[in-house]
Coordinates of C-alpha atoms and ligand atoms in Angstrom, one line a residue:
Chain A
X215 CA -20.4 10.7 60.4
X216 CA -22.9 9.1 58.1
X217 CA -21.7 6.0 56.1
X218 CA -22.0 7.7 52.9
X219 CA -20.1 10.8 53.7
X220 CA -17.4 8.6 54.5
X221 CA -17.3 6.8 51.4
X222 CA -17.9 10.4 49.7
X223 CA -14.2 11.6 50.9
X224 CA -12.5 8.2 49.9
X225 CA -14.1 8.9 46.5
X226 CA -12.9 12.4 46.8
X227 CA -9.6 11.5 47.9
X228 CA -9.3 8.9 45.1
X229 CA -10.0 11.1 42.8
X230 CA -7.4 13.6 44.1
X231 CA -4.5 11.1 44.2
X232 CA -5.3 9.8 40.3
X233 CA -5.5 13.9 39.8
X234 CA -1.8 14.4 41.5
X235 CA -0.4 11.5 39.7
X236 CA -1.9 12.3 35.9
X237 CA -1.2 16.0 36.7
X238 CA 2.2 15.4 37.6
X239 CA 2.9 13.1 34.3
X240 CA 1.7 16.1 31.8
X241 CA 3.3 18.8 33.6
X242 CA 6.7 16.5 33.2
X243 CA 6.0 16.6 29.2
X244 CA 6.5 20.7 29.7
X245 CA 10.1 20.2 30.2
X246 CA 11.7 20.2 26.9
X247 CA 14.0 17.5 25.4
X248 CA 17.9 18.5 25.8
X249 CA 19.2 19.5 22.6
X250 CA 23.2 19.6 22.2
X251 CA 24.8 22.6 20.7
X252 CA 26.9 20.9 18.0
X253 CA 30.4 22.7 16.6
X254 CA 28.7 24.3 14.3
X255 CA 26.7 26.0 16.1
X256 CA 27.1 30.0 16.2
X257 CA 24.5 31.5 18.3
X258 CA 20.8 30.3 19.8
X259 CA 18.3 32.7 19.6
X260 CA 14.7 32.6 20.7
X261 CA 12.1 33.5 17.7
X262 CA 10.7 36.4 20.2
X263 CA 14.1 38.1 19.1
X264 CA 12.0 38.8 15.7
X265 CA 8.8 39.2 17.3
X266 CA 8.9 40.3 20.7
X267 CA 4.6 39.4 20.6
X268 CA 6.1 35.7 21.7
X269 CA 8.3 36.6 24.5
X270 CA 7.2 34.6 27.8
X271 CA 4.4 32.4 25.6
X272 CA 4.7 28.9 25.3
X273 CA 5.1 29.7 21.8
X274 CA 8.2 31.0 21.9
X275 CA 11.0 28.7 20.4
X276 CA 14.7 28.2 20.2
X277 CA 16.2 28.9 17.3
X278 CA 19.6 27.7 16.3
X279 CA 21.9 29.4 14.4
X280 CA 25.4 28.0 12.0
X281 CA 26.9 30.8 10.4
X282 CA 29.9 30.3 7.9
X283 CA 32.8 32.1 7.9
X284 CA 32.2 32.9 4.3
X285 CA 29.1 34.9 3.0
X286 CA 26.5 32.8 0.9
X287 CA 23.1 31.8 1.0
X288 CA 20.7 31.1 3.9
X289 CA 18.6 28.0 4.5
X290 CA 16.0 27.9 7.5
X291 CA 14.5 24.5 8.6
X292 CA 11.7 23.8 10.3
X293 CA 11.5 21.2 12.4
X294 CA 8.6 19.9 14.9
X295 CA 5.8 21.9 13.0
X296 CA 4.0 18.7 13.6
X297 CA 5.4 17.4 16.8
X298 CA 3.4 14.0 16.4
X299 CA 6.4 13.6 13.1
X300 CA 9.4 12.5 14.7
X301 CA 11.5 12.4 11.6
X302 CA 11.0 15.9 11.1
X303 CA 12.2 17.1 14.8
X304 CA 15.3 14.5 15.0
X305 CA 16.3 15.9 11.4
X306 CA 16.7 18.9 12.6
X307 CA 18.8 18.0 15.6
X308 CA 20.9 16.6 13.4
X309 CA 21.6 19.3 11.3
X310 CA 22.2 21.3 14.7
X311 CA 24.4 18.6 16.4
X312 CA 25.9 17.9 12.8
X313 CA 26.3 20.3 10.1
X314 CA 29.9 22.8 10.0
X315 CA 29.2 26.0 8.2
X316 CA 31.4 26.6 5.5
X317 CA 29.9 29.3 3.5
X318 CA 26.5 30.7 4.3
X319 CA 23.7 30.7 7.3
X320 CA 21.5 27.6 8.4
X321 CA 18.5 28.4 10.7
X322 CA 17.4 25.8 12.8
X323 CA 14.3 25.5 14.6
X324 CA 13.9 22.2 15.8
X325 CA 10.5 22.4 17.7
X326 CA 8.6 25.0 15.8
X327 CA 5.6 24.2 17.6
X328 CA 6.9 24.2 20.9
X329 CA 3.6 24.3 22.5
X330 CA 2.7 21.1 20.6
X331 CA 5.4 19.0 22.3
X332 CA 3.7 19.8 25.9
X333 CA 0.9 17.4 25.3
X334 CA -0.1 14.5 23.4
X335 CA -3.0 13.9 20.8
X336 CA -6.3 12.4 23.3
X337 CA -7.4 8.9 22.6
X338 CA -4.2 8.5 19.9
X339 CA -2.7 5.8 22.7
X340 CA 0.4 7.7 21.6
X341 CA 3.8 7.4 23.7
X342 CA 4.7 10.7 25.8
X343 CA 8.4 10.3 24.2
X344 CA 10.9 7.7 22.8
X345 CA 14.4 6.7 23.3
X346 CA 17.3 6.6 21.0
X347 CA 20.2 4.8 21.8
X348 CA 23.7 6.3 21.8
X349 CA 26.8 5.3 22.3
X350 CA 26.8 7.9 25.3
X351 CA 23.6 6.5 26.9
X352 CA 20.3 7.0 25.7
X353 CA 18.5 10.4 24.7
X354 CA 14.5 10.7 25.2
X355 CA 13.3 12.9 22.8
X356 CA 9.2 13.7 23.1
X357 CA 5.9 12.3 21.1
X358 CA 4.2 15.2 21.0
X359 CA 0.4 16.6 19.2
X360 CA 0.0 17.7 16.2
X361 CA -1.2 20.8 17.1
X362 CA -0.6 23.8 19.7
X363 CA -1.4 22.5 23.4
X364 CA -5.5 23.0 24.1
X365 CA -4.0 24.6 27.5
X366 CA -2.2 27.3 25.5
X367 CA -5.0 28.1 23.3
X368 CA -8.4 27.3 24.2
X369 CA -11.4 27.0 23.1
X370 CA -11.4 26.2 19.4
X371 CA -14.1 28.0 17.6
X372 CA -16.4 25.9 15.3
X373 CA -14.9 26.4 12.1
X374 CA -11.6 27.9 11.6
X375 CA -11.1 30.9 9.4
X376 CA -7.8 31.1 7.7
X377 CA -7.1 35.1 8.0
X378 CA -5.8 36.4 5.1
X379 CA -7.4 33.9 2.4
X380 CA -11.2 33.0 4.3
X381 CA -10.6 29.7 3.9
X382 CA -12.6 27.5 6.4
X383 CA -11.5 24.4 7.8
X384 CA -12.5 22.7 10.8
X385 CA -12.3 24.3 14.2
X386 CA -9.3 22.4 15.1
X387 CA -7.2 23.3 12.6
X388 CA -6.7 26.5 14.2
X389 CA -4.0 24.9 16.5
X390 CA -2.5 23.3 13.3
X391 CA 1.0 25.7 12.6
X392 CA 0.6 24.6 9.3
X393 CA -2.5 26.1 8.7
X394 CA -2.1 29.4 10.3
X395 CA 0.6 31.3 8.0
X396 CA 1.7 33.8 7.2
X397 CA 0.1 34.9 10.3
X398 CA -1.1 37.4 12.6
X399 CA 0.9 39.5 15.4
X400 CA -2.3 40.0 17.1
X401 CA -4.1 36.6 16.4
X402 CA -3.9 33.1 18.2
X403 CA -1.0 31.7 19.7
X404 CA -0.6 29.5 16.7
X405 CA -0.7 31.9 14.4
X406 CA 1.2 34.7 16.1
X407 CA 4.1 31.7 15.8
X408 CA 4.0 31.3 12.3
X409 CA 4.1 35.3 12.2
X410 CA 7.4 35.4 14.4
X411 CA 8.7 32.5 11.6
X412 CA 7.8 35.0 9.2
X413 CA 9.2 37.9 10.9
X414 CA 12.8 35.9 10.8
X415 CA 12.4 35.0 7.1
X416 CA 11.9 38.6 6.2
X417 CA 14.7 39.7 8.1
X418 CA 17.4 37.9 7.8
X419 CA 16.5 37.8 4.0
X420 CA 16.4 33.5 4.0
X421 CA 16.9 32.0 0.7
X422 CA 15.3 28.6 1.3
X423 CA 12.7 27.6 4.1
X424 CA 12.5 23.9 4.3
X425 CA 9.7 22.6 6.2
X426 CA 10.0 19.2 7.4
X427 CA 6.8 16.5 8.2
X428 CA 5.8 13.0 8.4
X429 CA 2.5 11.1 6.9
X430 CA 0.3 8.5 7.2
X431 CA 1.8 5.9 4.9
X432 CA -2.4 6.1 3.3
X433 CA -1.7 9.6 2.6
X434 CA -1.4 10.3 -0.9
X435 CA 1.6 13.2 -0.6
X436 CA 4.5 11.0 0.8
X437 CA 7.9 10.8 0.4
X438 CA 7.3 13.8 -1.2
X439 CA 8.4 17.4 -1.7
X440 CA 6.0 19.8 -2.0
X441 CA 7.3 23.2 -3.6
X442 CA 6.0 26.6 -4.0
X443 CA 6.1 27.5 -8.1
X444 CA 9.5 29.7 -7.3
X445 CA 11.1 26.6 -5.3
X446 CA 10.3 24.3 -8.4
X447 CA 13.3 24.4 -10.2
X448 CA 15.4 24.4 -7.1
X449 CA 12.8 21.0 -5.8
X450 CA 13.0 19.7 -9.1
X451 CA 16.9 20.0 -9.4
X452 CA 16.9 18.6 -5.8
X453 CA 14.4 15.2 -7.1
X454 CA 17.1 14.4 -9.7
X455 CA 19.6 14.1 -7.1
X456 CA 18.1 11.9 -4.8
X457 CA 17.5 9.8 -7.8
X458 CA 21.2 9.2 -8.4
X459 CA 21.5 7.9 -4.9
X460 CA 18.2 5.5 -5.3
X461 CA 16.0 7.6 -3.2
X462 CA 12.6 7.5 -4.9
X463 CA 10.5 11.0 -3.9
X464 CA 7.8 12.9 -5.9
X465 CA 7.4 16.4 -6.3
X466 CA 4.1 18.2 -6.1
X467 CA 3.6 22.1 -6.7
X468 CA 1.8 23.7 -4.0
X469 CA -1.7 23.8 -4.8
X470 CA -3.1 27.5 -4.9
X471 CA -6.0 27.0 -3.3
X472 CA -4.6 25.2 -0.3
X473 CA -4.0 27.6 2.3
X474 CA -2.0 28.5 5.6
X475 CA 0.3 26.0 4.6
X476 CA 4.4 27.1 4.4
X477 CA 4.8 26.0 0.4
X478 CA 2.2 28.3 -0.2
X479 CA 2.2 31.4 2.5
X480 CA 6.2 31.9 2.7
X481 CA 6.4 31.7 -1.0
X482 CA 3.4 34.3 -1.3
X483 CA 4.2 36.7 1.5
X484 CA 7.8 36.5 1.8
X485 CA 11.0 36.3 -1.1
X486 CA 12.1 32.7 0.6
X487 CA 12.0 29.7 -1.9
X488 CA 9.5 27.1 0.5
X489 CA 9.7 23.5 0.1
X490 CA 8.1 21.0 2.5
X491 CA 9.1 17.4 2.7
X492 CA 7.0 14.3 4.0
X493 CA 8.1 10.8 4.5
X494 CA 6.0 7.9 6.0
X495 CA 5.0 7.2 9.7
X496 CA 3.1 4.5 11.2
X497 CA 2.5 5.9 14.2
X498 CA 0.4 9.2 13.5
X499 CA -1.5 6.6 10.8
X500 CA -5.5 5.8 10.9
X501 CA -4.6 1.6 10.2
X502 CA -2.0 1.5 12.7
X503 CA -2.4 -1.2 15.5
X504 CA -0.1 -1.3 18.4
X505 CA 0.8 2.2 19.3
X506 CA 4.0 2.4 21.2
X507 CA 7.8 3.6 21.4
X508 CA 8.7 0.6 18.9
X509 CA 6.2 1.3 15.7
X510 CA 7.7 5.3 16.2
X511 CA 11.1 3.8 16.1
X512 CA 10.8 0.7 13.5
X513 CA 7.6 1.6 11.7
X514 CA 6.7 -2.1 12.1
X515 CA 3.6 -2.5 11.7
X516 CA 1.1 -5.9 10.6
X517 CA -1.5 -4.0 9.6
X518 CA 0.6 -1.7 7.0
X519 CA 1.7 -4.7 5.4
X520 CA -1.9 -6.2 5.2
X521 CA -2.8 -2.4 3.8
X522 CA -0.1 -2.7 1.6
X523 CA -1.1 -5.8 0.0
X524 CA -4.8 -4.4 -0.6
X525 CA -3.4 -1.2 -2.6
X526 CA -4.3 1.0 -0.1
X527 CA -0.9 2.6 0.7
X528 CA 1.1 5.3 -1.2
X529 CA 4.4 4.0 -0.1
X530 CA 5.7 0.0 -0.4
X531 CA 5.7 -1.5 3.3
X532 CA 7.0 -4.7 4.3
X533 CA 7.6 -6.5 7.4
X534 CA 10.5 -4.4 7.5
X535 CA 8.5 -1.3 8.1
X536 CA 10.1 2.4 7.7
X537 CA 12.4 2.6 10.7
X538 CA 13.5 6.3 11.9
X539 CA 16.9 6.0 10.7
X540 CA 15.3 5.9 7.2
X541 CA 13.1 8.8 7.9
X542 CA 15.9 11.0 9.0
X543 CA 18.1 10.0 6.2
X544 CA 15.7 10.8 4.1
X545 CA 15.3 14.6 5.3
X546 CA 18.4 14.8 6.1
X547 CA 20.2 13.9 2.6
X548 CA 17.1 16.1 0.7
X549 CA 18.7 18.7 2.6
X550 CA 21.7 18.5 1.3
X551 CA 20.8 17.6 -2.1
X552 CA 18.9 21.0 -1.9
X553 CA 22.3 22.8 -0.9
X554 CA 23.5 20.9 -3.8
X555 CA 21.4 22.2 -6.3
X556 CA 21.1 25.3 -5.2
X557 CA 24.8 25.7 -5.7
X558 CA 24.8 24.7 -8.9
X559 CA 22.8 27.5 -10.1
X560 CA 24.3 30.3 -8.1
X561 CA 28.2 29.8 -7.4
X562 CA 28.3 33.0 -6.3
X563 CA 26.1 32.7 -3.0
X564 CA 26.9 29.1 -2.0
X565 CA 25.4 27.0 1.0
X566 CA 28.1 24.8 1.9
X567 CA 28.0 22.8 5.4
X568 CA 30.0 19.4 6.3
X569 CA 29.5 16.8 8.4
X570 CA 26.5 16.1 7.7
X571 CA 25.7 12.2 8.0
X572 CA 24.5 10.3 4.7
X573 CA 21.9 8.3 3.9
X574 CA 23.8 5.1 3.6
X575 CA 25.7 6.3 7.0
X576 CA 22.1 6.0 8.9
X577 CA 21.2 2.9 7.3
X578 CA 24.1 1.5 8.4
X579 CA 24.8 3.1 11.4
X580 CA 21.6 4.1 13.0
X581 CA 20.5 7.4 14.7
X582 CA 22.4 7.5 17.7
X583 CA 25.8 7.9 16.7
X584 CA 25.1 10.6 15.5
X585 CA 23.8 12.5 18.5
X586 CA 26.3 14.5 20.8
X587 CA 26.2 13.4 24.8
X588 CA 24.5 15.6 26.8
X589 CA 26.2 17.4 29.3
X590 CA 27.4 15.9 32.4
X591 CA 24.8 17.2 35.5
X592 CA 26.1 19.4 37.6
Chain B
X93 CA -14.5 34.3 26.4
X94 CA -11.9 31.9 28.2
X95 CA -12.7 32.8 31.7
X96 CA -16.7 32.4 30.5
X97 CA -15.7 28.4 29.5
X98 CA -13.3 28.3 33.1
X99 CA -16.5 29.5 35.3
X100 CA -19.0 26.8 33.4
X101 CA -16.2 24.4 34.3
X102 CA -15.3 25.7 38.0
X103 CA -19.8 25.4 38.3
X104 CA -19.7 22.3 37.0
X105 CA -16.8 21.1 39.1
X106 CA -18.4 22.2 42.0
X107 CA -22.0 20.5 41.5
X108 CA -20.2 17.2 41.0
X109 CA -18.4 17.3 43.9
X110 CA -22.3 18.0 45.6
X111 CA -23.5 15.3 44.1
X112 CA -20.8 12.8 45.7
X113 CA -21.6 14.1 49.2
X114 CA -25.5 14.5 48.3
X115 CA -25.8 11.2 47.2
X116 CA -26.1 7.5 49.4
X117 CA -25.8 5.5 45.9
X118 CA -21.9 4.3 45.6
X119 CA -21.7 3.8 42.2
X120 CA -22.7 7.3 41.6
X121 CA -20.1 8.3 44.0
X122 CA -17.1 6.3 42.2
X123 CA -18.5 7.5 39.2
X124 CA -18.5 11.6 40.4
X125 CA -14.8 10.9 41.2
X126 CA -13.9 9.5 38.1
X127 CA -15.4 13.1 36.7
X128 CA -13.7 15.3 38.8
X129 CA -10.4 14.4 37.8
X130 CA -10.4 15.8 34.3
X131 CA -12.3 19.2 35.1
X132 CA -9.9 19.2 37.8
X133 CA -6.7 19.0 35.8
X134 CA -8.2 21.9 33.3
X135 CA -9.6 23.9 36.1
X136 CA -5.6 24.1 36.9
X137 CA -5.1 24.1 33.6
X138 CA -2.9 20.9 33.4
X139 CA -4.7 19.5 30.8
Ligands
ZN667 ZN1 3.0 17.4 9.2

């Protein structure tokens, strides 16, 4: 055998071991994160059971279901639209580990683009997953992309064209689930998603749809809620009393010509009141440095501070950074300050759930004592 | 359209794997690995 076609099958086999080992790491980000069904918890659904279109696609998504024993209003939260926005996703599962339905239904879907927690952003240097300590052991929870997985819908055209508006935006933004409503039963993955979200709004008549996100702390909407002209009073109501417990966020009305987006679609095509909530993370930011398990976890970050200092930010940041716990409180206590105020107005059709953790509890407290063990293997 | 964009990949998977037995240059080699390891993880649609 000649010299080079020896070298020529090392290479080969080189390439096949780095191939083997890489392949094996991404298929491992397929499997996803155990989530524990808390006492609240009534029923799990998949979204397929409201649009059959999903069934056996990786779009297809757990949905969670508390149900009160008394009749009231409904809520549905979304979390993991962007799975690269951890505080959105661990909200969620701690509304579904958490909250005890008293009166009324809460919808839970915690990773609402599933396929977007299968693979990671390219040349973001983003973790695969991070860990939150418990006083169980730890729980991994995964860093996903901020849009549907490439392998799940591929290729992107050029230049993305929002359905039923004709808005353009760039071709990638037709992964983006936030882009894609209300959606299409015969369209893209991404889009066929937000139509089986759409499908469940409709039919189980949901009062509110909260939507929950993250942002670069350079983005101007931050700690922020964004509501739909219906959801204004309700958002508005909600602002006042976050206030009284020295949360600072602003409201924004959805702007009209801003499509595909929840606060505008739902409130458009369906009779839910849509609010979306953003608070600020390091880690999907453009200044960041270090990109690791610790800035998604602490929001620590030099070159925040540094950004801070220039007036570049939208939100203060300090040395102390915007750790999770923060985050989550933040979503999580909005929540119930939207229950709250939507009880004030209508009495008749409350939303009442307990158990839910406060935002001074995860100051204090942290995350993880707040997160059911998972089951013993078997 | 998909399986048009898997065949340009599957050809192009193929000629670089020609190239590393074609050619007696082994940096061309290394580098023809290095290549076939991402068109090989989305021919399988890993990645
Ligand atoms: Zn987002």
């Amino acid at each position: 055998m000649q010299k080079h076609t020896i070298s020529a099958i090392i290479c080969l086999a080189g390439a096949l071991v780095a191939a083997a080992i890489a392949g094996a790491s991404f298929l491992a980000m397929r499997k996803p994160d155990l989530i524990v069904r808390g006492p609240g918890v009534t029923d799990v659904k998949m979204l397929s059971d409201w649009f059959p279109g999903l069934k056996g696609t990786p779009g297809d998504t757990e949905v969670y279901i508390l149900k009160g024993a008394d009749d009231g209003a409904s809520m549905l939260v979304l979390g993991g639209t962007h799975p690269n926005e951890p505080a959105g996703h661990i909200a969620a599962i701690m509304l579904i580990e958490n909250a005890q339905p008293k009166s009324g239904t809460l919808y839970v879907i915690p990773r609402a683009n599933a396929s977007g927690f299968t693979a990671n952003d390219p040349q973001e240097g983003a973790p695969q997953s991070f860990t939150i300590q418990t006083p169980n052991g730890p729980r991994v929870f995964r860093y996903g992309s901020r849009a549907t997985n490439p392998i799940h819908q591929w290729p992107d055209p050029n230049v993305y064209i929002h359905a039923s508006s004709g808005q353009t935006l760039s071709g990638s933004e037709t992964r983006n689930l936030n882009r894609g409503y209300p959606g299409r039963p015969d369209g893209t993955l991404t889009e066929r998603v937000c139509y089986g979200i759409v499908q469940l709004i409709k039919k189980e008549n949901v009062t509110i749809t909260v939507d929950l996100h993250e942002a670069s702390p350079e983005y101007p909407v931050i700690n922020a809620i964004v509501a739909h002209p219906k959801a204004m009073q309700l958002a508005s109501d909600m602002v006042l009393g976050l206030e009284m417990q020295d949360i600072k966020i602003s409201l924004e009305p959805s702007p009209v010509n801003l499509r595909g987006l929840t606060h505008r679609e739902l409130g458009d095509f369906t009779d839910t009141l849509p609010v979306l909530m953003e608070t600020a993370n390091a880690s999907q930011g453009r200044l960041r440095g270090r990109t690791d398990e610790a800035l998604v976890l602490t929001g620590k970050d030099k070159w925040y501070v540094r950004a801070e200092k220039l007036g570049r930010l939208y939100v203060p940041y300090d040395e102390k950074g915007h750790p999770l716990e923060e985050r989550v409180g933040r979503h999580v206590t909005a929540i119930s300050e939207l229950m709250n105020s939507w009880n004030l107005e209508h009495p008749e059709k409350p939303l009442e759930f307990e158990g839910l953790p406060g935002y001074e509890d995860f100051l204090t407290k942290g995350i993880g004592v707040f997160l059911l063990p998972l089951p013993a293997k078997n | 359209m998909f399986y048009i964009y898997l065949a340009i990949l599957a050809i192009v998977l193929a000629l670089t794997v020609w190239v590393l037995f074609d050619t007696k240059k082994l940096s061309l080699q290394v580098t023809a690995a290095m290549v076939i390891v991402p068109l090989l993880l989305r021919l399988l649609m890993i990645k």
